[in-house]
Coordinates of C-alpha atoms in Angstrom, one line a residue:
X10 CA 23.7 -2.0 -8.5
X11 CA 21.7 -5.1 -9.8
X12 CA 19.9 -7.8 -8.4
X13 CA 23.1 -9.2 -6.2
X14 CA 21.8 -6.9 -3.4
X15 CA 18.4 -7.9 -3.1
X16 CA 19.3 -11.5 -2.8
X17 CA 21.7 -10.6 -0.1
X18 CA 19.3 -9.0 2.3
X19 CA 16.1 -7.6 0.8
X20 CA 14.6 -10.2 -0.8
X21 CA 12.7 -11.9 2.6
X22 CA 11.0 -14.9 3.7
X23 CA 7.2 -14.1 3.4
X24 CA 6.5 -14.5 6.8
X25 CA 9.1 -12.1 8.2
X26 CA 7.1 -9.3 5.9
X27 CA 4.5 -9.1 8.5
X28 CA 7.2 -7.5 10.7
X29 CA 6.7 -4.0 8.3
X30 CA 4.1 -1.5 9.5
X31 CA 2.6 1.4 7.5
X32 CA 1.6 3.3 10.8
X33 CA 3.2 6.1 12.6
X34 CA 5.0 6.1 16.2
X35 CA 1.6 5.5 17.8
X36 CA 1.2 1.8 16.7
X37 CA 3.8 0.1 19.1
X38 CA 2.0 -3.0 20.3
X39 CA 1.4 -4.8 17.2
X40 CA 2.7 -8.5 17.7
X41 CA 5.4 -10.2 15.7
X42 CA 3.8 -12.8 13.6
X43 CA 6.2 -15.4 12.4
X44 CA 6.4 -19.1 12.1
X45 CA 9.9 -18.9 13.5
X46 CA 10.8 -19.3 17.0
X47 CA 14.3 -19.2 19.0
X48 CA 14.4 -22.8 18.8
X49 CA 14.4 -23.0 14.8
X50 CA 15.4 -19.4 13.8
X51 CA 18.5 -16.7 13.9
X52 CA 21.8 -19.0 14.2
X53 CA 23.5 -17.9 11.0
X54 CA 24.5 -14.7 9.3
X55 CA 22.0 -15.0 6.7
X56 CA 19.2 -15.7 9.1
X57 CA 19.8 -12.6 11.0
X58 CA 20.2 -10.4 7.7
X59 CA 17.2 -12.0 6.6
X60 CA 15.2 -10.9 10.0
X61 CA 16.7 -7.5 9.7
X62 CA 15.3 -6.9 6.0
X63 CA 12.1 -5.1 6.8
X64 CA 14.4 -2.3 8.8
X65 CA 16.2 -1.8 5.3
X66 CA 13.4 -1.9 3.1
X67 CA 11.2 0.4 5.3
X68 CA 14.3 3.0 4.9
X69 CA 13.4 2.6 0.9
X70 CA 10.1 3.6 1.2
X71 CA 10.6 7.4 1.5
X72 CA 13.8 8.5 1.7
X73 CA 14.0 9.3 -2.0
X74 CA 10.5 10.7 -1.9
X75 CA 8.8 12.4 1.0
X76 CA 11.7 12.6 3.2
X77 CA 13.7 13.9 0.5
X78 CA 11.0 16.2 -0.6
X79 CA 11.1 18.0 2.9
X80 CA 14.7 18.3 2.5
X81 CA 15.3 19.7 -0.7
X82 CA 12.1 21.1 -2.2
X83 CA 12.1 23.5 1.1
X84 CA 15.2 24.8 -0.2
X85 CA 16.9 27.0 -3.0
X86 CA 18.2 23.5 -4.6
X87 CA 15.0 22.0 -5.9
X88 CA 11.7 23.0 -6.8
X89 CA 8.6 21.4 -8.6
X90 CA 6.7 23.8 -10.9
X91 CA 2.8 23.1 -12.1
X92 CA 2.5 22.8 -15.7
X93 CA -1.1 24.4 -16.6
X94 CA -2.3 22.7 -13.4
X95 CA -0.2 19.4 -13.5
X96 CA 1.9 18.9 -10.4
X97 CA -0.1 21.4 -8.4
X98 CA -1.5 19.2 -6.4
X99 CA -3.4 21.4 -3.7
X100 CA 0.0 23.5 -3.4
X101 CA 1.9 20.6 -1.4
X102 CA 4.9 21.2 -3.3
X103 CA 4.5 25.2 -3.4
X104 CA 4.2 25.1 0.4
X105 CA 7.6 23.5 0.7
X106 CA 9.4 25.9 -1.4
X107 CA 7.5 29.3 -0.1
X108 CA 8.0 27.8 3.8
X109 CA 4.0 28.1 4.2
X110 CA 3.5 24.6 5.2
X111 CA 1.2 23.3 8.0
X112 CA 0.4 20.3 10.1
X113 CA -1.8 18.6 7.2
X114 CA 1.0 19.0 4.5
X115 CA 1.3 15.5 3.1
X116 CA 4.9 15.6 2.9
X117 CA 5.1 16.4 6.4
X118 CA 3.0 13.6 7.5
X119 CA 4.5 10.8 4.9
X120 CA 7.9 11.5 6.3
X121 CA 6.8 11.3 9.9
X122 CA 5.0 8.1 9.5
X123 CA 8.0 6.6 7.5
X124 CA 10.7 7.6 10.2
X125 CA 8.7 6.3 13.0
X126 CA 7.5 3.3 11.4
X127 CA 11.4 2.5 10.8
X128 CA 11.6 3.1 14.6
X129 CA 9.1 0.7 15.5
X130 CA 10.2 -1.9 13.0
X131 CA 13.8 -1.8 14.5
X132 CA 12.7 -2.0 17.9
X133 CA 10.5 -5.0 16.9
X134 CA 13.3 -7.0 15.1
X135 CA 15.7 -6.1 18.4
X136 CA 12.9 -7.7 20.5
X137 CA 13.0 -10.9 18.1
X138 CA 16.9 -10.9 18.5
X139 CA 16.7 -10.6 22.5
X140 CA 14.9 -14.2 22.5
X141 CA 18.2 -16.1 20.6
X142 CA 21.1 -17.6 21.8
X143 CA 24.0 -15.2 22.6
X144 CA 26.8 -15.1 20.1
X145 CA 28.7 -13.2 17.6
X146 CA 26.3 -12.8 15.0
X147 CA 23.6 -11.7 17.6
X148 CA 26.0 -9.1 18.8
X149 CA 26.8 -7.8 15.3
X150 CA 23.2 -7.6 14.1
X151 CA 22.0 -5.9 17.2
X152 CA 24.6 -3.3 16.7
X153 CA 23.5 -2.5 13.3
X154 CA 19.8 -2.6 14.2
X155 CA 21.0 0.1 17.0
X156 CA 22.6 2.0 14.6
X157 CA 19.9 2.0 11.8
X158 CA 17.7 3.1 14.9
X159 CA 19.8 5.8 15.7
X160 CA 19.9 7.0 11.9
X161 CA 16.0 7.0 11.8
X162 CA 16.1 9.1 15.0
X163 CA 18.7 11.1 13.9
X164 CA 16.5 12.1 10.5
X165 CA 13.4 12.6 12.6
X166 CA 15.0 14.5 15.1
X167 CA 16.9 16.8 12.5
X168 CA 13.4 17.5 10.8
X169 CA 11.0 17.9 13.6
X170 CA 13.2 18.6 16.8
X171 CA 11.1 17.6 20.0
X172 CA 10.2 14.3 18.8
X173 CA 9.2 11.1 21.2
X174 CA 11.6 8.5 22.3
X175 CA 9.8 5.3 21.2
X176 CA 9.2 2.9 23.9
X177 CA 10.9 -0.5 23.3
X178 CA 8.5 -3.4 21.5
X179 CA 5.8 -4.5 23.7
X180 CA 4.9 -1.1 25.6
X181 CA 1.3 0.1 25.1
X182 CA 2.2 3.5 26.6
X183 CA 1.5 6.7 24.1
X184 CA 5.1 8.5 24.2
X185 CA 5.3 12.1 24.7
X186 CA 8.1 14.5 23.3
X187 CA 11.3 14.4 24.3
X188 CA 13.6 17.5 24.1
X189 CA 15.6 17.6 21.3
X190 CA 18.7 17.6 23.5
X191 CA 17.4 14.4 25.0
X192 CA 17.0 12.8 21.5
X193 CA 20.8 14.1 20.8
X194 CA 22.0 12.2 23.8
X195 CA 20.1 8.9 23.2
X196 CA 21.7 8.8 19.4
X197 CA 25.1 9.6 20.7
X198 CA 24.7 7.0 23.1
X199 CA 23.5 4.5 20.9
X200 CA 25.9 5.2 18.4
X201 CA 28.9 4.7 20.8
X202 CA 27.1 1.8 22.4
X203 CA 26.9 0.1 19.2
X204 CA 30.2 1.0 17.4
X205 CA 32.6 -1.5 19.1
X206 CA 30.4 -4.3 17.9
X207 CA 29.8 -3.3 14.1
X208 CA 31.8 -4.6 11.5
X209 CA 35.2 -2.8 10.9
X210 CA 34.9 -4.3 7.1
X211 CA 34.0 -2.4 4.3
X212 CA 33.0 -4.7 1.6
X213 CA 30.2 -6.2 -0.8
X214 CA 29.1 -8.3 2.4
X215 CA 28.8 -5.2 4.7
X216 CA 27.3 -2.7 2.0
X217 CA 24.1 -1.3 2.5
X218 CA 24.4 -2.4 6.0
X219 CA 26.0 0.0 9.0
X220 CA 29.5 -0.6 9.8
X221 CA 32.0 1.5 11.9
X222 CA 32.4 3.9 9.3
X223 CA 28.9 4.6 8.9
X224 CA 28.6 5.2 12.9
X225 CA 31.7 7.5 12.7
X226 CA 30.2 9.4 10.0
X227 CA 27.0 9.7 11.5
X228 CA 28.5 10.9 14.7
X229 CA 30.4 13.5 12.7
X230 CA 27.1 14.9 11.2
X231 CA 25.6 15.0 14.9
X232 CA 28.5 16.9 16.4
X233 CA 28.9 19.1 13.4
X234 CA 25.1 20.2 13.7
X235 CA 25.1 20.2 17.8
X236 CA 25.2 24.1 17.8
X237 CA 21.7 23.9 15.9
X238 CA 20.1 21.1 18.0
X239 CA 21.1 21.7 21.5
X240 CA 22.8 25.1 21.6
X241 CA 26.4 23.9 22.4
X242 CA 29.3 23.5 19.8
X243 CA 30.7 20.2 19.4
X244 CA 33.2 20.8 16.6
X245 CA 36.1 19.2 18.0
X246 CA 34.2 16.1 18.6
X247 CA 33.2 16.2 14.8
X248 CA 36.9 16.5 14.0
X249 CA 37.6 13.4 15.9
X250 CA 35.0 11.2 14.3
X251 CA 36.1 12.4 10.7
X252 CA 39.6 11.6 11.7
X253 CA 38.9 7.9 12.7
X254 CA 37.3 7.7 9.3
X255 CA 40.5 9.4 7.3
X256 CA 42.9 7.6 9.2
X257 CA 41.1 4.0 8.6
X258 CA 41.8 4.5 4.8
X259 CA 39.1 2.3 4.2
X260 CA 37.4 5.0 2.0
X261 CA 38.6 7.6 -0.6
X262 CA 37.6 9.7 -3.3
X263 CA 36.3 8.1 -6.5
X264 CA 38.4 9.0 -9.4
X265 CA 35.2 9.9 -11.0
X266 CA 32.5 12.2 -9.4
X267 CA 29.4 10.8 -11.1
X268 CA 30.8 7.2 -10.8
X269 CA 29.2 7.5 -6.8
X270 CA 25.8 7.8 -8.0
X271 CA 25.7 5.8 -11.3
X272 CA 23.2 3.1 -11.9
X273 CA 26.0 0.7 -11.3
X274 CA 27.1 2.1 -8.3
X275 CA 27.8 -0.1 -5.0
X276 CA 30.3 -1.7 -2.8
X277 CA 33.1 -1.2 -5.5
X278 CA 32.9 2.6 -4.9
X279 CA 35.0 3.1 -1.9
X280 CA 33.8 6.9 -1.5
X281 CA 30.4 5.5 -0.3
X282 CA 29.9 4.8 3.5
X283 CA 26.4 4.3 3.6
X284 CA 23.8 3.7 0.7
X285 CA 20.2 2.8 0.3
X286 CA 20.6 -0.2 -2.3
X287 CA 17.8 0.3 -4.8
X288 CA 16.9 -2.1 -7.8
X289 CA 14.3 -1.0 -10.6
X290 CA 12.6 -4.4 -10.3
X291 CA 13.0 -6.0 -6.7
X292 CA 13.7 -2.9 -4.4
X293 CA 11.8 0.2 -6.0
X294 CA 11.7 3.6 -4.6
X295 CA 14.0 5.6 -6.4
X296 CA 12.4 7.9 -8.5
X297 CA 14.9 10.6 -9.3
X298 CA 14.9 10.5 -13.4
X299 CA 11.0 10.1 -13.5
X300 CA 10.8 13.6 -12.0
X301 CA 13.8 15.4 -13.1
X302 CA 13.7 14.6 -17.0
X303 CA 11.8 16.2 -19.6
X304 CA 9.6 13.8 -21.5
X305 CA 11.8 14.3 -24.8
X306 CA 14.9 12.8 -22.7
X307 CA 13.5 9.3 -23.4
X308 CA 15.1 9.3 -26.5
X309 CA 18.4 11.1 -25.4
X310 CA 18.7 8.5 -22.8
X311 CA 17.2 5.8 -24.2
X312 CA 14.7 5.0 -21.5
X313 CA 11.9 2.7 -21.8
X314 CA 9.3 4.9 -19.7
X315 CA 8.4 8.4 -20.5
X316 CA 9.5 10.8 -17.7
X317 CA 7.1 13.4 -15.7
X318 CA 8.9 16.6 -16.2
X319 CA 8.5 17.8 -12.7
X320 CA 11.8 18.8 -10.5
X321 CA 13.9 21.6 -11.3
X322 CA 16.3 23.7 -9.9
X323 CA 16.5 27.4 -8.8
X324 CA 18.5 29.7 -11.1
X325 CA 20.5 30.9 -8.0
X326 CA 21.4 27.5 -7.2
X327 CA 22.7 26.5 -10.6
X328 CA 24.8 29.8 -10.9
X329 CA 27.1 28.7 -8.2
X330 CA 28.3 26.3 -11.0
X331 CA 30.9 29.0 -12.7
X332 CA 33.9 27.3 -13.4
X333 CA 33.8 25.6 -17.0
X334 CA 36.4 22.5 -16.1
X335 CA 34.2 21.5 -13.1
X336 CA 33.2 17.8 -13.5
X337 CA 30.1 18.4 -11.5
X338 CA 28.5 20.4 -14.2
X339 CA 28.0 17.3 -15.7
X340 CA 25.1 16.3 -13.3
X341 CA 23.1 19.3 -14.9
X342 CA 21.1 19.4 -18.2
X343 CA 20.7 23.0 -19.2
X344 CA 20.5 25.1 -22.7
X345 CA 19.8 23.4 -26.0
X346 CA 19.7 19.8 -25.8
X347 CA 21.2 16.8 -28.1
X348 CA 21.0 13.3 -28.0
X349 CA 23.7 11.2 -26.5
X350 CA 26.0 11.7 -29.8
X351 CA 26.1 15.5 -28.3
X352 CA 25.6 16.4 -32.3
X353 CA 22.1 15.7 -32.9
X354 CA 19.6 18.1 -31.8
X355 CA 16.6 17.0 -29.5
X356 CA 13.7 18.0 -31.9
X357 CA 9.8 18.3 -31.0
X358 CA 7.6 18.4 -33.8
X359 CA 4.4 20.6 -32.9
X360 CA 2.7 23.7 -33.8
X361 CA 3.4 27.3 -33.5
X362 CA 0.1 27.2 -30.8
X363 CA 1.7 23.7 -29.3
X364 CA 5.1 25.7 -29.0
X365 CA 3.5 28.7 -27.2
X366 CA -0.1 28.4 -26.2
X367 CA -0.4 32.1 -26.2
X368 CA 0.2 32.5 -29.7
X369 CA -2.6 34.3 -31.5
X370 CA -1.8 34.4 -35.0
X371 CA -3.9 32.7 -37.5
X372 CA -1.6 30.2 -38.6
X373 CA -1.4 28.7 -34.9
X374 CA -1.9 25.1 -36.3
X375 CA 1.4 25.5 -38.6
X376 CA 3.9 23.1 -38.0
X377 CA 7.2 23.8 -36.3
X378 CA 9.9 21.4 -35.4
X379 CA 11.5 23.1 -32.0
X380 CA 14.9 22.2 -31.1
X381 CA 14.5 21.7 -27.2
X382 CA 16.3 24.3 -25.0
X383 CA 16.1 24.0 -21.3
X384 CA 15.8 27.6 -20.0
X385 CA 17.7 28.5 -16.5
X386 CA 15.4 31.1 -15.2
X387 CA 11.7 30.4 -14.6
X388 CA 9.0 32.3 -16.3
X389 CA 5.7 31.8 -14.8
X390 CA 2.6 32.1 -16.1
X391 CA 0.8 32.3 -13.1
X392 CA 2.9 33.0 -10.1
X393 CA 0.6 32.3 -7.4
X394 CA 0.3 28.8 -8.4
X395 CA 4.0 28.2 -9.6
X396 CA 2.6 27.7 -13.1
X397 CA 4.9 27.7 -16.0
X398 CA 2.5 26.6 -18.5
X399 CA 2.3 22.8 -20.1
X400 CA 3.0 23.9 -23.9
X401 CA 6.5 23.2 -25.2
X402 CA 8.1 26.3 -23.6
X403 CA 6.4 25.5 -20.7
X404 CA 8.0 22.1 -20.8
X405 CA 11.2 23.4 -21.5
X406 CA 11.4 25.5 -18.1
X407 CA 14.4 25.0 -15.7
X408 CA 17.6 23.0 -15.3
X409 CA 17.6 19.4 -14.6
X410 CA 19.8 17.5 -12.2
X411 CA 20.7 13.8 -13.5
X412 CA 23.3 13.2 -10.7
X413 CA 21.6 9.8 -10.3
X414 CA 22.1 8.9 -14.0
X415 CA 18.9 7.7 -16.0
X416 CA 18.9 3.7 -15.7
X417 CA 17.9 2.8 -19.4
X418 CA 17.7 -0.9 -18.4
X419 CA 14.5 -0.1 -16.2
X420 CA 11.0 -0.6 -17.8
X421 CA 9.2 1.2 -15.0
X422 CA 10.0 4.7 -13.7
X423 CA 12.0 3.3 -10.9
X424 CA 15.8 3.0 -11.3
X425 CA 18.8 0.7 -9.9
X426 CA 21.2 3.8 -8.3
X427 CA 21.7 3.3 -4.6
X428 CA 20.7 6.2 -2.7
X429 CA 23.9 7.7 -1.0
X430 CA 23.4 9.2 2.0
X431 CA 27.0 9.4 3.7
X432 CA 30.3 9.6 1.6
X433 CA 33.9 10.2 2.1
X434 CA 33.6 13.7 0.4
X435 CA 31.0 14.9 3.0
X436 CA 33.4 13.8 5.8
X437 CA 36.6 15.9 4.4
X438 CA 34.1 18.9 4.1
X439 CA 32.6 18.1 7.5
X440 CA 35.8 18.2 9.2
X441 CA 36.9 21.5 7.2
X442 CA 34.0 23.1 8.5
X443 CA 34.4 22.1 11.9
X444 CA 38.2 23.3 11.5
X445 CA 36.9 26.9 10.5
X446 CA 34.2 26.9 13.2
X447 CA 36.9 26.5 15.9
X448 CA 37.2 22.6 16.3
X449 CA 40.6 21.2 17.2
X450 CA 42.4 18.9 15.3
X451 CA 45.6 17.0 17.0
X452 CA 46.6 16.0 13.4
X453 CA 46.9 19.5 12.5
X454 CA 45.2 19.3 9.2
X455 CA 44.1 22.9 7.4
X456 CA 40.6 23.3 6.0
X457 CA 42.3 24.7 3.0
X458 CA 43.9 21.4 2.3
X459 CA 40.7 19.2 2.9
X460 CA 38.6 21.1 0.8
X461 CA 41.1 21.2 -2.0
X462 CA 41.0 17.4 -2.2
X463 CA 37.7 17.9 -3.0
X464 CA 38.3 20.6 -5.7
X465 CA 41.2 18.4 -7.3
X466 CA 38.8 15.7 -8.1
X467 CA 36.2 18.2 -9.4
X468 CA 39.2 19.0 -11.8
X469 CA 39.0 23.0 -10.8
X470 CA 41.8 25.1 -9.4
X471 CA 42.9 24.6 -5.7
X472 CA 41.5 27.6 -3.6
X473 CA 44.5 30.0 -2.0
X474 CA 42.1 31.0 0.8
X475 CA 39.2 29.8 2.5
X476 CA 36.2 31.1 4.6
X477 CA 32.7 29.8 5.7
X478 CA 31.2 31.4 2.6
X479 CA 33.4 30.1 0.5
X480 CA 33.3 26.5 2.0
X481 CA 29.3 26.8 2.0
X482 CA 29.6 27.6 -1.9
X483 CA 31.8 24.4 -2.5
X484 CA 29.7 22.4 -0.2
X485 CA 26.7 23.4 -2.3
X486 CA 28.4 22.4 -5.8
X487 CA 29.7 19.1 -4.2
X488 CA 26.6 17.9 -2.3
X489 CA 23.9 18.9 -4.7
X490 CA 20.7 16.9 -4.7
X491 CA 21.8 14.7 -2.0
X492 CA 19.3 15.4 1.0
X493 CA 21.4 17.7 3.3
X494 CA 20.7 20.9 1.7
X495 CA 17.9 22.0 4.2
X496 CA 20.1 20.9 7.2
X497 CA 23.2 22.8 5.6
X498 CA 21.3 26.1 5.3
X499 CA 19.9 26.3 8.7
X500 CA 23.7 25.3 10.0
X501 CA 25.2 28.5 7.8
X502 CA 22.5 31.0 9.0
X503 CA 20.7 31.1 5.6
X504 CA 17.6 29.4 5.6
X505 CA 15.5 32.5 6.1
X506 CA 17.3 34.0 3.2
X507 CA 15.3 35.1 0.1
X508 CA 15.5 32.8 -2.6
X509 CA 13.5 31.2 -5.5
X510 CA 13.7 34.3 -7.8
X511 CA 12.5 36.3 -4.7
X512 CA 9.6 34.5 -4.4
X513 CA 10.7 32.6 -1.3
X514 CA 10.5 35.4 1.5
X515 CA 9.2 33.8 4.5
X516 CA 11.8 34.1 7.3
X517 CA 9.8 32.7 10.2
X518 CA 12.4 31.0 12.5
X519 CA 9.9 28.3 13.6
X520 CA 10.3 27.0 10.3
X521 CA 13.6 25.5 11.1
X522 CA 11.5 22.6 12.2
X523 CA 8.4 20.8 10.6
X524 CA 5.4 20.5 12.5
X525 CA 4.0 17.2 13.8
X526 CA 1.7 16.1 11.6
X527 CA -2.0 16.7 12.6
X528 CA -2.8 13.0 12.4
X529 CA -0.2 12.1 14.9
X530 CA -1.7 14.8 17.4
X531 CA -5.1 13.1 16.9
X532 CA -3.7 9.5 17.5
X533 CA -1.7 10.4 20.3
X534 CA -2.6 13.0 22.7
X535 CA 0.4 13.2 24.9
X536 CA 2.3 14.9 21.9
X537 CA 2.7 18.6 22.1
X538 CA 2.9 20.6 18.7
X539 CA 6.1 22.4 17.8
X540 CA 6.2 26.2 18.7
X541 CA 4.6 28.6 15.9
X542 CA 2.2 25.9 14.3

């Protein structure tokens, strides 16, 4: 969506910007510096929204970048290749693809700092709320911040495991690791405590902030993965959380799959349960099109910037999309490319040598008009560096994802699509999976009927039978590029598999967790590194 969102809760008073911090979990005693005091501040919803702003702007910071990289580039769903050295970047992307990362990996560090800065920002803002007079606004917005803090903790616990539970604001204690079970229980308790005081409303006024729907969807995620997190199945609880959402009738499947992720997505899309609002100018951080698109796609999509041509998908994942009527196929660019009219070829004027730098003929400078064709399979010129070359054939390597459709109104590499974290189709698939894994449903729904609701929207034939592997493949098609792939692969026991055209072979089980960054261990000697690192 557009500018209306930042004006609602993202355009903050300058004094409140000081609530933000760029540090990790060890910077716990930074003062709240503001001209506002309890006597003249935080009495209206608008003031509580403004004071909460840094919590949400922090979420924007890396949710679509470093955190997304951890969740997607470490899987069979996405890869960033080098192009004659471009995007090699010290092998930081390649480490994620090959499962060879270490505690010095940049994305491991940045995602940790982002998540724990979010937790610290929640703590500091909650401390500010405590000094205000009791009332309905304070109760609701305190519940919203507790839910946001639980969300940050969930993302960090899922990625890093035995993370510290950060003390309340004002403490100077260096937090030690809590067990994953302790963090699980903390998240569960916080969500349950916040739930009654969250808004039950789903509207433009609550969009981008946690509601009761958000808390229930996050509880469903927590319970669905409980066997991974704490070694205990909690599938019946996952079903119960999903049932609350389903029975509320506040959310439904969008008629058009790609509307959920469009530039204009927002509160009018009833499928969205919780999204991180972005705006190309006022709330930046979503650069999906910048990384996914070939440079020549500037003309195809009428863009005002030149894309970087970086992120692709592995052919094994793209092979899951085999049904020609599946509307979810529209999120992929593959094969010969045409302009928006669907007829005019995307042509690139080059030379024989420019088309293929390996060409050795004497007429290497002869002009060539190349019809851009994106290959499915990746052909590496230097496999050790994931290098596919940077000539026109190299640039055309790989299938691209445009689920977050390119924003042609953007004058920068940022775009205005909101990043969708929780949505109704996911709820249906989570409940179906929990049923297949043995959870009990008092409503008597079947996993098959739930999955077929999703397939019906995708315009593909209904399944006549269902097992966990079939559901996994359907979930793969539905949830591509949404930041849950790593979590799903681990839960389905596929994390240690071979993929990436046979290049990813590492089956070390300790890599189900990322390491605590080396910088954090230096800053906080109370922390202990995850096993295996």
